[in-house]
Amino acid sequence: MRLAGVVAVLASLAVGVLGVQAGLAQSKALASADADTRQLVGIQDVRNDLVVADATATNAFLVGGLEPPEQRAKYDAAIAAAATGLAHLAGSNEADAELLGKANAGLTTYTGLVEQARANNRQGFPVGAAYLDQASSVLRSEVLPELDTLVQTNSDRVDSSFAAVSNTPRLLALGVVALIAFVVVQVWLARRTHRRLNAGLFWATVLALVASVAGAFVLDRSAQNAADVRTGSYADTVAVSKAYSLAHDAKSMESFTLIKRGSGQAYEETFQTETAEARSLLAGVDDALVQSLDAWTAKHADIRELDDAGKWDDAVALAISTEPDSPNAAFDAFSTAASDSLEASAAATQDALSGAGTAAVALGWLILVAGLVAAVLSWRGISKRVEEYR
């Protein structure tokens, strides 16, 4: 009988230990998903700031001479935001620090070349276009690839964290083994003592069963909520961020097509590829953004029509215009809408994940307490039968 009591106590403790382990594991997974998501969004924000800066610099270059103050201010703000973001992200995750350091070094080279391009452009020297081309090359060969690698790495981390959240309810499934042990002990004890019910073991079994079922239910709901975030606001954040970056890179290609004056077909092909990809990404997220993107690409077609007809000056004038119906106005409308959508989905993701693990931890400790109480009840129930047997 004492051996049966030990088995019942161990079964009770198993329920409690499995419960607290499941709660702590899910809390850790949710915290990791939150941190990794923030890091991923932060890296994408830096990438977006850089392509915004490049798109602004290339469009301002078309103006010739001293670029418009508002464009200069926009470029400076984007570069400052990117530099600050790189420093913050390097401190947030040591695993990313090396690649972020390389990206920061490339950014320094890029900004230096842009300044040289500006200085020459102000004086009307053609070599300014070469400096701008070199700056763009540095950005796309030394900075953005490092950030793209980090985006993929952090995306994998996020996926792993979400998978861990989904797996934690399965830990409590092992509690079934403990419940079977309770049943076996009670059946054996009933046959041995010729009594159908042992109050201590009965209530211990009920307590263990309720704790296991309730725990599995709550943890499963948390896992489902995390899965909804993964396929909802998080997926929207990633898609809109990529589309935003592609559109701004395409904006740079639009300017380079004109800067190259008749030899920019490759840039136009890149423009078409990137806008098509951006449209595909947005198609499953926000129809309004798709329409806004289409409105801008339609304006871009007007620029290309003028340039292809040999009216380069008219094409440049249209490309740098800030009138309400200009291509720049259409692009700014898309950029603003996409930025607002991105901020909203990112905030929704962080709100859903931030602090979500607290309930899992509390639940885990409650199950542990339930397991300890069940252990006490089991031992008391067996002890009574031992006293009667004597």
GROMACS .gro file of C-alpha atoms in nm:
model
  390
    1MET     CA    1   0.000   0.000   0.000
    2ARG     CA    2   0.286   0.237   0.081
    3LEU     CA    3   0.430   0.159  -0.262
    4ALA     CA    4   0.091   0.243  -0.418
    5GLY     CA    5   0.094   0.566  -0.221
    6VAL     CA    6   0.437   0.653  -0.356
    7VAL     CA    7   0.311   0.590  -0.710
    8ALA     CA    8   0.011   0.819  -0.652
    9VAL     CA    9   0.230   1.092  -0.501
   10LEU     CA   10   0.473   1.070  -0.793
   11ALA     CA   11   0.183   1.088  -1.038
   12SER     CA   12   0.056   1.403  -0.861
   13LEU     CA   13   0.398   1.563  -0.867
   14ALA     CA   14   0.435   1.471  -1.234
   15VAL     CA   15   0.119   1.666  -1.315
   16GLY     CA   16   0.247   1.967  -1.124
   17VAL     CA   17   0.598   1.958  -1.269
   18LEU     CA   18   0.471   1.910  -1.625
   19GLY     CA   19   0.230   2.197  -1.575
   20VAL     CA   20   0.489   2.445  -1.454
   21GLN     CA   21   0.732   2.334  -1.725
   22ALA     CA   22   0.466   2.382  -1.993
   23GLY     CA   23   0.374   2.726  -1.859
   24LEU     CA   24   0.734   2.843  -1.835
   25ALA     CA   25   0.817   2.699  -2.178
   26GLN     CA   26   0.525   2.876  -2.344
   27SER     CA   27   0.606   3.201  -2.165
   28LYS     CA   28   0.966   3.180  -2.283
   29ALA     CA   29   0.855   3.102  -2.640
   30LEU     CA   30   0.613   3.397  -2.641
   31ALA     CA   31   0.881   3.629  -2.503
   32SER     CA   32   1.123   3.509  -2.770
   33ALA     CA   33   0.861   3.559  -3.041
   34ASP     CA   34   0.802   3.913  -2.914
   35ALA     CA   35   1.174   3.999  -2.900
   36ASP     CA   36   1.255   3.838  -3.235
   37THR     CA   37   0.958   4.007  -3.402
   38ARG     CA   38   1.067   4.346  -3.269
   39GLN     CA   39   1.420   4.283  -3.396
   40LEU     CA   40   1.292   4.177  -3.738
   41VAL     CA   41   1.064   4.480  -3.770
   42GLY     CA   42   1.349   4.704  -3.657
   43ILE     CA   43   1.582   4.567  -3.924
   44GLN     CA   44   1.315   4.609  -4.189
   45ASP     CA   45   1.260   4.966  -4.070
   46VAL     CA   46   1.631   5.041  -4.115
   47ARG     CA   47   1.623   4.889  -4.461
   48ASN     CA   48   1.319   5.097  -4.546
   49ASP     CA   49   1.487   5.415  -4.418
   50LEU     CA   50   1.784   5.347  -4.645
   51VAL     CA   51   1.580   5.293  -4.961
   52VAL     CA   52   1.372   5.602  -4.875
   53ALA     CA   53   1.694   5.801  -4.847
   54ASP     CA   54   1.823   5.662  -5.177
   55ALA     CA   55   1.496   5.728  -5.358
   56THR     CA   56   1.497   6.085  -5.225
   57ALA     CA   57   1.861   6.145  -5.320
   58THR     CA   58   1.823   6.014  -5.675
   59ASN     CA   59   1.505   6.212  -5.738
   60ALA     CA   60   1.664   6.528  -5.598
   61PHE     CA   61   1.965   6.471  -5.825
   62LEU     CA   62   1.741   6.516  -6.129
   63VAL     CA   63   1.665   6.871  -6.022
   64GLY     CA   64   2.023   6.978  -6.082
   65GLY     CA   65   2.212   7.239  -5.885
   66LEU     CA   66   2.095   7.287  -5.526
   67GLU     CA   67   1.835   7.025  -5.441
   68PRO     CA   68   1.501   7.130  -5.284
   69PRO     CA   69   1.534   7.187  -4.905
   70GLU     CA   70   1.243   6.954  -4.825
   71GLN     CA   71   1.408   6.667  -5.010
   72ARG     CA   72   1.739   6.733  -4.840
   73ALA     CA   73   1.564   6.731  -4.503
   74LYS     CA   74   1.383   6.406  -4.589
   75TYR     CA   75   1.712   6.241  -4.693
   76ASP     CA   76   1.891   6.357  -4.377
   77ALA     CA   77   1.606   6.235  -4.156
   78ALA     CA   78   1.603   5.892  -4.323
   79ILE     CA   79   1.981   5.851  -4.291
   80ALA     CA   80   1.974   5.962  -3.927
   81ALA     CA   81   1.692   5.716  -3.851
   82ALA     CA   82   1.884   5.434  -4.022
   83ALA     CA   83   2.205   5.509  -3.831
   84THR     CA   84   2.021   5.527  -3.499
   85GLY     CA   85   1.835   5.207  -3.580
   86LEU     CA   86   2.154   5.020  -3.661
   87ALA     CA   87   2.310   5.120  -3.328
   88HIS     CA   88   1.998   5.024  -3.132
   89LEU     CA   89   1.959   4.688  -3.306
   90ALA     CA   90   2.325   4.598  -3.250
   91GLY     CA   91   2.267   4.641  -2.878
   92SER     CA   92   1.939   4.448  -2.879
   93ASN     CA   93   2.077   4.122  -3.012
   94GLU     CA   94   2.445   4.034  -2.997
   95ALA     CA   95   2.399   3.765  -3.262
   96ASP     CA   96   2.322   4.038  -3.517
   97ALA     CA   97   2.595   4.281  -3.411
   98GLU     CA   98   2.862   4.172  -3.661
   99LEU     CA   99   2.645   4.205  -3.972
  100LEU     CA  100   2.493   4.528  -3.842
  101GLY     CA  101   2.845   4.663  -3.798
  102LYS     CA  102   2.926   4.581  -4.160
  103ALA     CA  103   2.605   4.748  -4.273
  104ASN     CA  104   2.694   5.058  -4.072
  105ALA     CA  105   3.039   5.074  -4.233
  106GLY     CA  106   2.879   5.048  -4.577
  107LEU     CA  107   2.634   5.323  -4.481
  108THR     CA  108   2.924   5.556  -4.401
  109THR     CA  109   3.074   5.492  -4.744
  110TYR     CA  110   2.735   5.543  -4.909
  111THR     CA  111   2.667   5.879  -4.746
  112GLY     CA  112   3.014   6.000  -4.836
  113LEU     CA  113   2.961   5.916  -5.202
  114VAL     CA  114   2.620   6.083  -5.203
  115GLU     CA  115   2.776   6.402  -5.068
  116GLN     CA  116   3.037   6.394  -5.343
  117ALA     CA  117   2.762   6.343  -5.601
  118ARG     CA  118   2.572   6.639  -5.461
  119ALA     CA  119   2.877   6.863  -5.457
  120ASN     CA  120   2.949   6.791  -5.823
  121ASN     CA  121   2.585   6.816  -5.923
  122ARG     CA  122   2.557   7.162  -5.769
  123GLN     CA  123   2.840   7.278  -5.992
  124GLY     CA  124   2.699   7.107  -6.297
  125PHE     CA  125   2.981   6.852  -6.326
  126PRO     CA  126   2.873   6.529  -6.505
  127VAL     CA  127   3.094   6.322  -6.273
  128GLY     CA  128   2.827   6.368  -6.008
  129ALA     CA  129   2.617   6.101  -6.179
  130ALA     CA  130   2.909   5.858  -6.150
  131TYR     CA  131   2.938   5.923  -5.776
  132LEU     CA  132   2.565   5.871  -5.733
  133ASP     CA  133   2.580   5.548  -5.932
  134GLN     CA  134   2.869   5.429  -5.716
  135ALA     CA  135   2.680   5.521  -5.399
  136SER     CA  136   2.379   5.323  -5.517
  137SER     CA  137   2.605   5.029  -5.597
  138VAL     CA  138   2.757   5.038  -5.246
  139LEU     CA  139   2.412   5.049  -5.091
  140ARG     CA  140   2.292   4.748  -5.290
  141SER     CA  141   2.609   4.541  -5.263
  142GLU     CA  142   2.740   4.616  -4.913
  143VAL     CA  143   2.453   4.739  -4.699
  144LEU     CA  144   2.121   4.595  -4.811
  145PRO     CA  145   2.251   4.237  -4.855
  146GLU     CA  146   2.370   4.236  -4.492
  147LEU     CA  147   2.029   4.356  -4.379
  148ASP     CA  148   1.853   4.101  -4.601
  149THR     CA  149   2.058   3.826  -4.437
  150LEU     CA  150   1.955   3.953  -4.095
  151VAL     CA  151   1.592   3.973  -4.203
  152GLN     CA  152   1.601   3.606  -4.304
  153THR     CA  153   1.786   3.503  -3.988
  154ASN     CA  154   1.540   3.682  -3.762
  155SER     CA  155   1.247   3.552  -3.965
  156ASP     CA  156   1.371   3.199  -3.897
  157ARG     CA  157   1.398   3.282  -3.527
  158VAL     CA  158   1.042   3.414  -3.522
  159ASP     CA  159   0.915   3.099  -3.694
  160SER     CA  160   1.101   2.883  -3.442
  161SER     CA  161   0.956   3.079  -3.150
  162PHE     CA  162   0.602   3.052  -3.283
  163ALA     CA  163   0.651   2.678  -3.336
  164ALA     CA  164   0.766   2.643  -2.975
  165VAL     CA  165   0.453   2.823  -2.855
  166SER     CA  166   0.238   2.575  -3.047
  167ASN     CA  167   0.423   2.275  -2.906
  168THR     CA  168   0.395   2.357  -2.534
  169PRO     CA  169   0.036   2.229  -2.480
  170ARG     CA  170   0.162   1.886  -2.577
  171LEU     CA  171   0.370   1.870  -2.259
  172LEU     CA  172   0.053   1.844  -2.057
  173ALA     CA  173  -0.052   1.545  -2.265
  174LEU     CA  174   0.202   1.352  -2.062
  175GLY     CA  175  -0.028   1.414  -1.767
  176VAL     CA  176  -0.250   1.142  -1.908
  177VAL     CA  177   0.012   0.891  -1.794
  178ALA     CA  178  -0.018   1.028  -1.441
  179LEU     CA  179  -0.398   1.003  -1.452
  180ILE     CA  180  -0.373   0.642  -1.567
  181ALA     CA  181  -0.149   0.577  -1.268
  182PHE     CA  182  -0.418   0.722  -1.038
  183VAL     CA  183  -0.682   0.493  -1.187
  184VAL     CA  184  -0.461   0.185  -1.161
  185VAL     CA  185  -0.381   0.258  -0.796
  186GLN     CA  186  -0.749   0.313  -0.709
  187VAL     CA  187  -0.862  -0.005  -0.883
  188TRP     CA  188  -0.590  -0.207  -0.711
  189LEU     CA  189  -0.669  -0.049  -0.373
  190ALA     CA  190  -1.042  -0.116  -0.414
  191ARG     CA  191  -0.977  -0.482  -0.483
  192ARG     CA  192  -0.727  -0.509  -0.202
  193THR     CA  193  -0.939  -0.341   0.065
  194HIS     CA  194  -1.282  -0.428  -0.077
  195ARG     CA  195  -1.379  -0.061  -0.075
  196ARG     CA  196  -1.491   0.103  -0.393
  197LEU     CA  197  -1.377   0.458  -0.322
  198ASN     CA  198  -1.085   0.621  -0.147
  199ALA     CA  199  -1.170   0.986  -0.080
  200GLY     CA  200  -0.812   1.111  -0.083
  201LEU     CA  201  -0.724   0.938  -0.409
  202PHE     CA  202  -1.055   1.032  -0.566
  203TRP     CA  203  -1.014   1.405  -0.501
  204ALA     CA  204  -0.648   1.390  -0.596
  205THR     CA  205  -0.749   1.236  -0.928
  206VAL     CA  206  -1.019   1.499  -0.983
  207LEU     CA  207  -0.776   1.778  -0.899
  208ALA     CA  208  -0.506   1.640  -1.130
  209LEU     CA  209  -0.759   1.588  -1.409
  210VAL     CA  210  -0.902   1.939  -1.380
  211ALA     CA  211  -0.555   2.095  -1.364
  212SER     CA  212  -0.437   1.902  -1.670
  213VAL     CA  213  -0.748   1.969  -1.880
  214ALA     CA  214  -0.775   2.336  -1.781
  215GLY     CA  215  -0.402   2.386  -1.833
  216ALA     CA  216  -0.406   2.222  -2.173
  217PHE     CA  217  -0.709   2.431  -2.273
  218VAL     CA  218  -0.557   2.764  -2.165
  219LEU     CA  219  -0.217   2.691  -2.317
  220ASP     CA  220  -0.382   2.574  -2.638
  221ARG     CA  221  -0.581   2.899  -2.657
  222SER     CA  222  -0.260   3.096  -2.610
  223ALA     CA  223  -0.096   2.892  -2.883
  224GLN     CA  224  -0.393   2.955  -3.112
  225ASN     CA  225  -0.380   3.327  -3.042
  226ALA     CA  226  -0.010   3.327  -3.127
  227ALA     CA  227  -0.085   3.137  -3.448
  228ASP     CA  228  -0.347   3.400  -3.537
  229VAL     CA  229  -0.089   3.674  -3.483
  230ARG     CA  230   0.160   3.484  -3.697
  231THR     CA  231  -0.080   3.453  -3.991
  232GLY     CA  232  -0.246   3.789  -3.928
  233SER     CA  233  -0.079   4.109  -3.814
  234TYR     CA  234   0.275   3.966  -3.821
  235ALA     CA  235   0.236   3.836  -4.178
  236ASP     CA  236   0.084   4.171  -4.280
  237THR     CA  237   0.376   4.357  -4.125
  238VAL     CA  238   0.631   4.153  -4.317
  239ALA     CA  239   0.441   4.179  -4.646
  240VAL     CA  240   0.379   4.555  -4.628
  241SER     CA  241   0.735   4.623  -4.517
  242LYS     CA  242   0.877   4.429  -4.812
  243ALA     CA  243   0.638   4.602  -5.054
  244TYR     CA  244   0.727   4.942  -4.906
  245SER     CA  245   1.098   4.872  -4.955
  246LEU     CA  246   1.049   4.743  -5.308
  247ALA     CA  247   0.845   5.048  -5.407
  248HIS     CA  248   1.107   5.290  -5.279
  249ASP     CA  249   1.381   5.097  -5.453
  250ALA     CA  250   1.172   5.113  -5.771
  251LYS     CA  251   1.143   5.489  -5.720
  252SER     CA  252   1.524   5.506  -5.728
  253MET     CA  253   1.522   5.301  -6.048
  254GLU     CA  254   1.280   5.551  -6.203
  255SER     CA  255   1.524   5.833  -6.138
  256PHE     CA  256   1.827   5.635  -6.254
  257THR     CA  257   1.651   5.554  -6.580
  258LEU     CA  258   1.641   5.927  -6.652
  259ILE     CA  259   1.986   5.998  -6.512
  260LYS     CA  260   2.134   5.745  -6.755
  261ARG     CA  261   1.970   5.929  -7.049
  262GLY     CA  262   1.892   5.655  -7.299
  263SER     CA  263   2.096   5.376  -7.141
  264GLY     CA  264   1.875   5.299  -6.846
  265GLN     CA  265   1.668   5.011  -6.980
  266ALA     CA  266   1.803   4.778  -6.710
  267TYR     CA  267   1.676   5.015  -6.443
  268GLU     CA  268   1.331   5.024  -6.603
  269GLU     CA  269   1.321   4.645  -6.608
  270THR     CA  270   1.409   4.642  -6.238
  271PHE     CA  271   1.134   4.897  -6.177
  272GLN     CA  272   0.876   4.673  -6.343
  273THR     CA  273   0.994   4.364  -6.156
  274GLU     CA  274   0.995   4.533  -5.816
  275THR     CA  275   0.657   4.703  -5.853
  276ALA     CA  276   0.502   4.377  -5.970
  277GLU     CA  277   0.644   4.197  -5.667
  278ALA     CA  278   0.523   4.474  -5.437
  279ARG     CA  279   0.176   4.450  -5.586
  280SER     CA  280   0.174   4.073  -5.535
  281LEU     CA  281   0.269   4.115  -5.168
  282LEU     CA  282  -0.001   4.373  -5.105
  283ALA     CA  283  -0.274   4.186  -5.293
  284GLY     CA  284  -0.343   3.963  -4.996
  285VAL     CA  285  -0.321   4.239  -4.738
  286ASP     CA  286  -0.483   4.569  -4.841
  287ASP     CA  287  -0.667   4.642  -5.166
  288ALA     CA  288  -0.645   5.017  -5.100
  289LEU     CA  289  -0.266   4.995  -5.099
  290VAL     CA  290  -0.275   4.803  -5.426
  291GLN     CA  291  -0.487   5.078  -5.583
  292SER     CA  292  -0.250   5.344  -5.451
  293LEU     CA  293   0.048   5.158  -5.593
  294ASP     CA  294  -0.128   5.121  -5.928
  295ALA     CA  295  -0.203   5.494  -5.933
  296TRP     CA  296   0.167   5.570  -5.895
  297THR     CA  297   0.284   5.317  -6.157
  298ALA     CA  298   0.032   5.469  -6.399
  299LYS     CA  299   0.196   5.808  -6.344
  300HIS     CA  300   0.533   5.645  -6.397
  301ALA     CA  301   0.410   5.527  -6.736
  302ASP     CA  302   0.359   5.893  -6.829
  303ILE     CA  303   0.725   5.965  -6.754
  304ARG     CA  304   0.837   5.673  -6.963
  305GLU     CA  305   0.613   5.778  -7.251
  306LEU     CA  306   0.776   6.121  -7.262
  307ASP     CA  307   1.130   5.986  -7.230
  308ASP     CA  308   1.075   5.716  -7.493
  309ALA     CA  309   0.942   5.984  -7.731
  310GLY     CA  310   1.271   6.173  -7.697
  311LYS     CA  311   1.128   6.439  -7.464
  312TRP     CA  312   1.384   6.389  -7.189
  313ASP     CA  313   1.352   6.738  -7.044
  314ASP     CA  314   0.975   6.701  -7.021
  315ALA     CA  315   1.014   6.359  -6.861
  316VAL     CA  316   1.253   6.498  -6.600
  317ALA     CA  317   1.022   6.792  -6.533
  318LEU     CA  318   0.736   6.551  -6.470
  319ALA     CA  319   0.953   6.322  -6.255
  320ILE     CA  320   1.058   6.604  -6.021
  321SER     CA  321   0.723   6.783  -6.014
  322THR     CA  322   0.545   6.814  -5.679
  323GLU     CA  323   0.207   6.917  -5.819
  324PRO     CA  324  -0.099   6.737  -5.674
  325ASP     CA  325  -0.141   6.518  -5.984
  326SER     CA  326   0.230   6.449  -6.033
  327PRO     CA  327   0.403   6.109  -6.008
  328ASN     CA  328   0.578   6.225  -5.691
  329ALA     CA  329   0.246   6.314  -5.531
  330ALA     CA  330   0.105   5.972  -5.622
  331PHE     CA  331   0.415   5.802  -5.483
  332ASP     CA  332   0.403   6.004  -5.161
  333ALA     CA  333   0.038   5.905  -5.117
  334PHE     CA  334   0.130   5.538  -5.151
  335SER     CA  335   0.432   5.574  -4.925
  336THR     CA  336   0.230   5.742  -4.651
  337ALA     CA  337  -0.052   5.486  -4.670
  338ALA     CA  338   0.193   5.196  -4.664
  339SER     CA  339   0.384   5.348  -4.373
  340ASP     CA  340   0.062   5.393  -4.173
  341SER     CA  341  -0.045   5.035  -4.247
  342LEU     CA  342   0.296   4.907  -4.147
  343GLU     CA  343   0.293   5.094  -3.817
  344ALA     CA  344  -0.058   4.969  -3.737
  345SER     CA  345   0.016   4.602  -3.808
  346ALA     CA  346   0.351   4.615  -3.625
  347ALA     CA  347   0.184   4.773  -3.321
  348ALA     CA  348  -0.091   4.509  -3.327
  349THR     CA  349   0.170   4.232  -3.336
  350GLN     CA  350   0.367   4.375  -3.048
  351ASP     CA  351   0.054   4.442  -2.841
  352ALA     CA  352  -0.060   4.083  -2.889
  353LEU     CA  353   0.275   3.930  -2.794
  354SER     CA  354   0.395   4.171  -2.527
  355GLY     CA  355   0.320   4.026  -2.186
  356ALA     CA  356   0.130   3.733  -2.333
  357GLY     CA  357   0.350   3.486  -2.145
  358THR     CA  358   0.249   3.617  -1.801
  359ALA     CA  359  -0.072   3.413  -1.798
  360ALA     CA  360   0.119   3.099  -1.899
  361VAL     CA  361   0.361   3.140  -1.609
  362ALA     CA  362   0.077   3.197  -1.360
  363LEU     CA  363  -0.107   2.893  -1.493
  364GLY     CA  364   0.205   2.679  -1.464
  365TRP     CA  365   0.252   2.765  -1.098
  366LEU     CA  366  -0.117   2.701  -1.027
  367ILE     CA  367  -0.087   2.355  -1.178
  368LEU     CA  368   0.220   2.291  -0.966
  369VAL     CA  369   0.025   2.388  -0.653
  370ALA     CA  370  -0.258   2.161  -0.766
  371GLY     CA  371  -0.009   1.878  -0.811
  372LEU     CA  372   0.131   1.929  -0.460
  373VAL     CA  373  -0.217   1.934  -0.309
  374ALA     CA  374  -0.304   1.618  -0.502
  375ALA     CA  375   0.013   1.455  -0.368
  376VAL     CA  376  -0.091   1.536  -0.010
  377LEU     CA  377  -0.444   1.405  -0.068
  378SER     CA  378  -0.311   1.085  -0.228
  379TRP     CA  379  -0.078   1.011   0.062
  380ARG     CA  380  -0.346   1.082   0.322
  381GLY     CA  381  -0.591   0.855   0.140
  382ILE     CA  382  -0.343   0.568   0.128
  383SER     CA  383  -0.234   0.628   0.488
  384LYS     CA  384  -0.590   0.574   0.610
  385ARG     CA  385  -0.604   0.239   0.435
  386VAL     CA  386  -0.268   0.140   0.584
  387GLU     CA  387  -0.394   0.222   0.936
  388GLU     CA  388  -0.709   0.017   0.875
  389TYR     CA  389  -0.504  -0.273   0.741
  390ARG     CA  390  -0.302  -0.282   1.059
   0.00000   0.00000   0.00000
